[in-house]
Amino acid sequence: MPARAIVGDTGTIPADLRPLIERTTTVDASAWNARYLAQPDAWGTTPAARIVAEVTAAEDTGLGVGTAVDLACGDGRHARWLAAHGWRVQAVDFSEVAIEQARAKDSDEGRSGSVDWVVGDARTWTPAEPVDLVGGLPPPRPARTQRRAP
């Protein structure tokens, strides 16, 4: 069964960051590193309502808690929420600063065993094994075209 794709909530993105997210051919991690250094918790600390609604709806229709991938996870608010609900999460972002901030927040909450923080490019990163749920920003590929582990 293919992974369930959950689309990120673009309604919370400040207008000045939209060009960084919409850029698909050139990715500049240094710009994101600077943004996270200048403004930790740029997205807030609670998960986007759409993520919560989509995951809850998927669980209500039979998707069991399992392994999730949070692509372009930023400082990890969605990954931490998923982990708090029993998911084993691989959280991927190309900003080293964002991943460092995410790890620091995760250790404060005592869930470091539930989230694997990965510095990587969400466009090319591949999970080591099949996953049950894929979410994040930019919006993920539809489940029918997601890459599966060999």
Tab-separated table of C-alpha atoms in Angstrom:
chain	number	residue	atom	x	y	z
A	1	MET	CA	0.000	0.000	0.000
A	2	PRO	CA	1.476	3.413	-0.934
A	3	ALA	CA	2.152	6.005	1.726
A	4	ARG	CA	-0.584	8.498	2.522
A	5	ALA	CA	0.473	12.000	1.431
A	6	ILE	CA	-0.418	14.912	3.665
A	7	VAL	CA	-0.081	18.381	2.167
A	8	GLY	CA	1.541	21.140	4.178
A	9	ASP	CA	-0.302	24.261	5.262
A	10	THR	CA	0.888	27.065	2.982
A	11	GLY	CA	-1.530	29.547	4.563
A	12	THR	CA	0.893	30.139	7.430
A	13	ILE	CA	3.873	31.124	5.267
A	14	PRO	CA	4.825	34.807	5.530
A	15	ALA	CA	4.793	36.534	2.137
A	16	ASP	CA	8.530	37.288	2.255
A	17	LEU	CA	9.311	33.542	2.511
A	18	ARG	CA	7.100	32.356	-0.352
A	19	PRO	CA	9.853	32.825	-2.999
A	20	LEU	CA	12.194	30.587	-0.977
A	21	ILE	CA	9.607	27.821	-0.758
A	22	GLU	CA	8.422	28.102	-4.342
A	23	ARG	CA	11.956	27.891	-5.728
A	24	THR	CA	12.279	24.315	-6.967
A	25	THR	CA	15.425	24.309	-9.089
A	26	THR	CA	17.758	26.335	-6.872
A	27	VAL	CA	17.777	25.752	-3.150
A	28	ASP	CA	19.880	27.981	-0.929
A	29	ALA	CA	20.306	26.445	2.513
A	30	SER	CA	22.325	29.453	3.676
A	31	ALA	CA	19.279	31.733	3.295
A	32	TRP	CA	17.173	29.367	5.394
A	33	ASN	CA	19.973	29.012	7.951
A	34	ALA	CA	20.064	32.806	8.276
A	35	ARG	CA	16.262	32.946	8.617
A	36	TYR	CA	16.215	30.352	11.411
A	37	LEU	CA	19.084	32.100	13.212
A	38	ALA	CA	17.291	35.440	12.997
A	39	GLN	CA	13.847	34.133	13.862
A	40	PRO	CA	13.604	30.829	15.733
A	41	ASP	CA	10.066	29.411	15.742
A	42	ALA	CA	9.274	31.331	12.555
A	43	TRP	CA	6.231	29.089	12.029
A	44	GLY	CA	5.161	28.963	15.675
A	45	THR	CA	5.339	25.966	17.965
A	46	THR	CA	2.024	24.251	17.300
A	47	PRO	CA	1.353	22.111	14.248
A	48	ALA	CA	-0.665	23.561	11.391
A	49	ALA	CA	-4.377	22.852	11.717
A	50	ARG	CA	-4.456	21.273	8.263
A	51	ILE	CA	-1.734	18.758	9.177
A	52	VAL	CA	-3.576	17.813	12.364
A	53	ALA	CA	-6.883	17.479	10.494
A	54	GLU	CA	-5.405	15.421	7.641
A	55	VAL	CA	-3.519	13.014	9.916
A	56	THR	CA	-6.500	12.653	12.253
A	57	ALA	CA	-8.812	11.971	9.294
A	58	ALA	CA	-6.368	9.386	7.911
A	59	GLU	CA	-6.167	7.669	11.289
A	60	ASP	CA	-9.972	7.740	11.586
A	61	THR	CA	-10.266	5.948	8.240
A	62	GLY	CA	-7.925	3.157	9.250
A	63	LEU	CA	-4.366	4.390	8.824
A	64	GLY	CA	-2.538	2.907	11.780
A	65	VAL	CA	0.229	4.751	13.557
A	66	GLY	CA	3.527	3.775	11.975
A	67	THR	CA	6.463	5.440	10.245
A	68	ALA	CA	6.162	9.002	8.942
A	69	VAL	CA	8.394	11.322	6.958
A	70	ASP	CA	8.212	15.078	7.483
A	71	LEU	CA	9.877	16.642	4.430
A	72	ALA	CA	11.184	20.200	4.768
A	73	CYS	CA	10.466	19.869	8.484
A	74	GLY	CA	11.995	23.186	9.502
A	75	ASP	CA	12.246	23.375	13.270
A	76	GLY	CA	10.158	20.229	13.629
A	77	ARG	CA	6.764	21.282	14.962
A	78	HIS	CA	4.916	18.689	12.855
A	79	ALA	CA	7.439	15.918	13.535
A	80	ARG	CA	7.190	16.507	17.298
A	81	TRP	CA	3.385	16.440	17.114
A	82	LEU	CA	3.435	13.184	15.151
A	83	ALA	CA	5.905	11.663	17.622
A	84	ALA	CA	3.690	12.694	20.526
A	85	HIS	CA	0.916	10.697	18.853
A	86	GLY	CA	3.017	7.559	18.542
A	87	TRP	CA	4.533	7.950	15.078
A	88	ARG	CA	8.172	7.089	14.336
A	89	VAL	CA	9.214	10.132	12.327
A	90	GLN	CA	12.066	10.834	9.944
A	91	ALA	CA	12.237	14.644	9.827
A	92	VAL	CA	14.258	16.029	6.902
A	93	ASP	CA	15.377	19.588	6.205
A	94	PHE	CA	18.343	21.044	4.350
A	95	SER	CA	18.822	23.821	6.921
A	96	GLU	CA	21.394	22.650	9.436
A	97	VAL	CA	20.281	25.436	11.780
A	98	ALA	CA	16.644	24.295	11.649
A	99	ILE	CA	17.638	20.699	12.404
A	100	GLU	CA	19.844	21.841	15.302
A	101	GLN	CA	16.932	23.865	16.711
A	102	ALA	CA	14.581	20.922	16.220
A	103	ARG	CA	16.924	18.541	18.038
A	104	ALA	CA	17.257	20.975	20.934
A	105	LYS	CA	13.477	21.312	21.273
A	106	ASP	CA	12.978	17.581	20.960
A	107	SER	CA	15.407	16.757	23.733
A	108	ASP	CA	13.592	19.249	25.964
A	109	GLU	CA	10.371	17.336	25.385
A	110	GLY	CA	11.939	13.916	25.929
A	111	ARG	CA	10.938	12.429	22.564
A	112	SER	CA	14.300	12.072	20.887
A	113	GLY	CA	13.697	8.355	20.364
A	114	SER	CA	10.606	9.027	18.237
A	115	VAL	CA	12.154	11.447	15.739
A	116	ASP	CA	15.215	10.930	13.565
A	117	TRP	CA	16.417	14.433	12.574
A	118	VAL	CA	18.103	14.418	9.144
A	119	VAL	CA	19.929	17.196	7.318
A	120	GLY	CA	19.067	16.499	3.693
A	121	ASP	CA	17.416	17.876	0.577
A	122	ALA	CA	13.728	16.894	0.542
A	123	ARG	CA	13.832	16.826	-3.272
A	124	THR	CA	16.397	14.029	-3.420
A	125	TRP	CA	16.383	12.348	0.005
A	126	THR	CA	14.990	8.811	0.088
A	127	PRO	CA	13.894	6.898	3.199
A	128	ALA	CA	15.742	3.686	3.982
A	129	GLU	CA	12.487	1.716	4.098
A	130	PRO	CA	8.850	2.204	3.076
A	131	VAL	CA	6.847	4.655	5.173
A	132	ASP	CA	3.173	4.987	6.062
A	133	LEU	CA	2.780	8.766	5.979
A	134	VAL	CA	4.533	11.579	4.107
A	135	GLY	CA	3.949	15.221	4.835
A	136	GLY	CA	5.604	18.595	4.796
A	137	LEU	CA	6.427	21.689	2.821
A	138	PRO	CA	6.682	21.971	-0.084
A	139	PRO	CA	3.679	19.751	-0.755
A	140	PRO	CA	4.769	16.131	-1.173
A	141	ARG	CA	4.476	14.052	-4.288
A	142	PRO	CA	1.196	12.193	-4.655
A	143	ALA	CA	1.387	8.765	-3.038
A	144	ARG	CA	1.297	6.985	-6.426
A	145	THR	CA	4.658	8.526	-7.443
A	146	GLN	CA	6.493	8.565	-4.136
A	147	ARG	CA	9.829	6.819	-4.156
A	148	ARG	CA	9.920	3.642	-2.088
A	149	ALA	CA	12.995	2.186	-0.524
A	150	PRO	CA	14.621	-0.607	-2.574
